[in-house]
mmCIF file of C-alpha atoms in Angstrom:
data_model
loop_
_atom_site.group_PDB
_atom_site.id
_atom_site.type_symbol
_atom_site.label_atom_id
_atom_site.label_comp_id
_atom_site.label_asym_id
_atom_site.label_seq_id
_atom_site.Cartn_x
_atom_site.Cartn_y
_atom_site.Cartn_z
ATOM 1 C CA MET A 28 -89.555 -62.123 50.175
ATOM 2 C CA THR A 29 -91.761 -63.239 47.380
ATOM 3 C CA LEU A 30 -95.464 -62.535 47.220
ATOM 4 C CA LYS A 31 -96.292 -66.271 47.880
ATOM 5 C CA ARG A 32 -94.076 -66.310 51.033
ATOM 6 C CA PHE A 33 -95.660 -62.965 52.150
ATOM 7 C CA LYS A 34 -99.138 -64.350 51.883
ATOM 8 C CA ARG A 35 -98.220 -67.430 53.889
ATOM 9 C CA ALA A 36 -96.586 -65.345 56.689
ATOM 10 C CA ALA A 37 -99.770 -63.237 56.744
ATOM 11 C CA VAL A 38 -101.959 -66.305 57.228
ATOM 12 C CA VAL A 39 -99.701 -67.579 60.089
ATOM 13 C CA VAL A 40 -99.808 -64.087 61.816
ATOM 14 C CA ALA A 41 -103.597 -64.001 61.444
ATOM 15 C CA ALA A 42 -103.831 -67.534 62.923
ATOM 16 C CA VAL A 43 -101.540 -66.628 65.850
ATOM 17 C CA ALA A 44 -103.552 -63.389 66.574
ATOM 18 C CA THR A 45 -106.891 -65.301 66.487
ATOM 19 C CA MET A 46 -105.490 -67.918 68.871
ATOM 20 C CA GLY A 47 -104.183 -65.097 71.181
ATOM 21 C CA VAL A 48 -107.732 -63.609 71.378
ATOM 22 C CA GLY A 49 -109.288 -66.936 71.894
ATOM 23 C CA ALA A 50 -106.843 -67.849 74.744
ATOM 24 C CA GLY A 51 -107.595 -64.605 76.452
ATOM 25 C CA PHE A 52 -104.345 -62.735 75.670
ATOM 26 C CA ALA A 53 -105.810 -59.758 74.011
ATOM 27 C CA ALA A 54 -109.367 -59.843 75.259
ATOM 28 C CA PRO A 55 -108.701 -58.668 78.821
ATOM 29 C CA LEU A 56 -107.111 -55.459 77.608
ATOM 30 C CA SER A 57 -110.305 -54.323 75.737
ATOM 31 C CA ALA A 58 -112.639 -55.655 78.323
ATOM 32 C CA SER A 59 -110.958 -53.946 81.324
ATOM 33 C CA ALA A 60 -110.771 -50.599 79.519
ATOM 34 C CA ALA A 61 -114.580 -50.526 79.335
ATOM 35 C CA THR A 62 -115.271 -51.606 82.946
ATOM 36 C CA GLN A 63 -112.753 -49.834 85.152
ATOM 37 C CA PRO A 64 -114.343 -49.172 88.496
ATOM 38 C CA THR A 65 -111.919 -46.471 89.455
ATOM 39 C CA GLY A 66 -110.835 -43.097 87.970
ATOM 40 C CA PHE A 67 -108.550 -40.141 88.744
ATOM 41 C CA VAL A 68 -108.651 -36.537 87.665
ATOM 42 C CA SER A 69 -106.558 -33.525 88.454
ATOM 43 C CA TYR A 70 -106.839 -29.763 87.642
ATOM 44 C CA SER A 71 -104.291 -26.929 88.217
ATOM 45 C CA ASN A 72 -104.671 -23.231 87.552
ATOM 46 C CA GLY A 73 -102.863 -20.233 88.889
ATOM 47 C CA GLY A 74 -100.732 -22.135 91.320
ATOM 48 C CA ALA A 75 -103.741 -23.984 92.804
ATOM 49 C CA TYR A 76 -103.835 -27.880 92.299
ATOM 50 C CA PHE A 77 -106.812 -30.067 92.976
ATOM 51 C CA GLU A 78 -107.423 -33.859 92.536
ATOM 52 C CA ALA A 79 -110.409 -36.294 92.836
ATOM 53 C CA GLN A 80 -110.647 -40.070 92.694
ATOM 54 C CA ILE A 81 -113.756 -42.191 92.416
ATOM 55 C CA ASP A 82 -114.036 -46.020 93.262
ATOM 56 C CA ASN A 83 -117.153 -47.665 92.128
ATOM 57 C CA ASN A 84 -116.248 -50.926 93.998
ATOM 58 C CA PRO A 85 -114.741 -49.660 97.316
ATOM 59 C CA GLY A 86 -115.458 -52.803 99.387
ATOM 60 C CA ASN A 87 -116.685 -50.837 102.360
ATOM 61 C CA GLY A 88 -120.367 -51.368 101.781
ATOM 62 C CA ALA A 89 -120.981 -48.048 99.908
ATOM 63 C CA ALA A 90 -122.048 -48.035 96.291
ATOM 64 C CA SER A 91 -119.003 -45.870 95.543
ATOM 65 C CA TRP A 92 -116.336 -43.671 97.224
ATOM 66 C CA LEU A 93 -114.966 -40.212 96.599
ATOM 67 C CA TRP A 94 -111.546 -38.803 97.612
ATOM 68 C CA GLN A 95 -110.809 -35.137 96.774
ATOM 69 C CA ALA A 96 -107.963 -32.897 97.589
ATOM 70 C CA ASP A 97 -106.988 -29.204 97.631
ATOM 71 C CA TYR A 98 -103.155 -29.021 97.683
ATOM 72 C CA THR A 99 -102.836 -25.296 97.815
ATOM 73 C CA TYR A 100 -103.063 -24.060 101.319
ATOM 74 C CA ASN A 101 -104.086 -20.752 102.743
ATOM 75 C CA ASP A 102 -105.904 -19.396 99.749
ATOM 76 C CA ALA A 103 -109.511 -18.663 98.899
ATOM 77 C CA TYR A 104 -109.990 -21.665 96.591
ATOM 78 C CA ALA A 105 -111.285 -25.167 97.247
ATOM 79 C CA ALA A 106 -111.913 -28.449 95.402
ATOM 80 C CA VAL A 107 -115.384 -29.465 94.415
ATOM 81 C CA THR A 108 -116.261 -32.644 92.555
ATOM 82 C CA HIS A 109 -119.140 -32.734 89.989
ATOM 83 C CA VAL A 110 -120.613 -36.215 89.845
ATOM 84 C CA TYR A 111 -123.111 -37.797 87.391
ATOM 85 C CA TYR A 112 -124.421 -41.123 88.666
ATOM 86 C CA THR A 113 -125.343 -44.134 86.397
ATOM 87 C CA ASP A 114 -128.980 -43.371 86.874
ATOM 88 C CA GLY A 115 -128.542 -39.809 85.404
ATOM 89 C CA SER A 116 -128.753 -37.876 88.646
ATOM 90 C CA TYR A 117 -126.121 -35.299 89.546
ATOM 91 C CA ALA A 118 -124.470 -34.069 92.725
ATOM 92 C CA VAL A 119 -121.613 -31.677 93.693
ATOM 93 C CA TRP A 120 -119.396 -32.785 96.560
ATOM 94 C CA GLY A 121 -117.311 -30.326 98.478
ATOM 95 C CA PRO A 122 -115.922 -27.840 99.034
ATOM 96 C CA THR A 123 -112.593 -29.176 100.396
ATOM 97 C CA TYR A 124 -110.270 -26.471 101.602
ATOM 98 C CA ASN A 125 -106.546 -27.034 102.460
ATOM 99 C CA GLY A 126 -106.291 -30.800 102.573
ATOM 100 C CA THR A 127 -108.373 -33.978 101.620
ATOM 101 C CA THR A 128 -111.769 -35.267 102.369
ATOM 102 C CA THR A 129 -113.513 -38.595 101.548
ATOM 103 C CA ALA A 130 -117.048 -39.552 101.115
ATOM 104 C CA SER A 131 -119.078 -42.691 100.665
ATOM 105 C CA LEU A 132 -121.384 -42.040 97.781
ATOM 106 C CA PRO A 133 -125.023 -43.545 97.533
ATOM 107 C CA LYS A 134 -124.823 -44.717 93.864
ATOM 108 C CA ASP A 135 -122.324 -45.863 91.205
ATOM 109 C CA VAL A 136 -120.739 -42.892 89.326
ATOM 110 C CA ALA A 137 -120.825 -42.682 85.485
ATOM 111 C CA ARG A 138 -118.499 -39.635 85.118
ATOM 112 C CA PHE A 139 -116.966 -36.934 87.337
ATOM 113 C CA GLN A 140 -114.681 -33.887 87.257
ATOM 114 C CA VAL A 141 -112.883 -31.783 89.884
ATOM 115 C CA CYS A 142 -113.031 -28.030 89.811
ATOM 116 C CA LYS A 143 -111.368 -25.061 91.382
ATOM 117 C CA TRP A 144 -114.109 -23.332 93.352
ATOM 118 C CA ALA A 145 -114.447 -19.951 95.198
ATOM 119 C CA ALA A 146 -117.422 -18.729 97.189
ATOM 120 C CA PRO A 147 -120.109 -18.006 96.443
ATOM 121 C CA SER A 148 -120.720 -20.995 94.163
ATOM 122 C CA ASN A 149 -118.299 -20.058 91.426
ATOM 123 C CA ASN A 150 -116.428 -22.618 89.434
ATOM 124 C CA LEU A 151 -113.179 -21.165 88.147
ATOM 125 C CA GLY A 152 -112.112 -24.062 85.912
ATOM 126 C CA CYS A 153 -112.459 -27.826 85.882
ATOM 127 C CA SER A 154 -110.632 -30.978 84.810
ATOM 128 C CA ALA A 155 -111.903 -32.961 81.943
ATOM 129 C CA TRP A 156 -114.715 -35.413 82.545
ATOM 130 C CA LYS A 157 -113.542 -38.926 83.494
ATOM 131 C CA TYR A 158 -116.006 -41.600 82.422
ATOM 132 C CA LEU A 159 -116.214 -44.848 84.297
#
């Protein structure tokens, strides 16, 4: 391919890419990544496994909703979820032993993580923070 043809092909590709964004083909991908109302995290350590999920648009009248799980039964560990709300306040939800629990939360969540927990008030490891 000569340099002249290459330049023309580049112009056509740029025009098609611009039309795609203008027509909404590429824009939803970037827009949805920044405004996802739900998130999921998990953490495992030493045979124990924990999960948490947040929904900032649950449709049940609450500002947000939490589901957390401890999937390792008959041990001393529990799941707790650390939550930072969009107004900067903080809460810890749990502990959940041997199963799952749900909670309607009073505010939208900005970020959260699930942790392996043992009494008295001892975090033994946590997932990465999930930002919503």
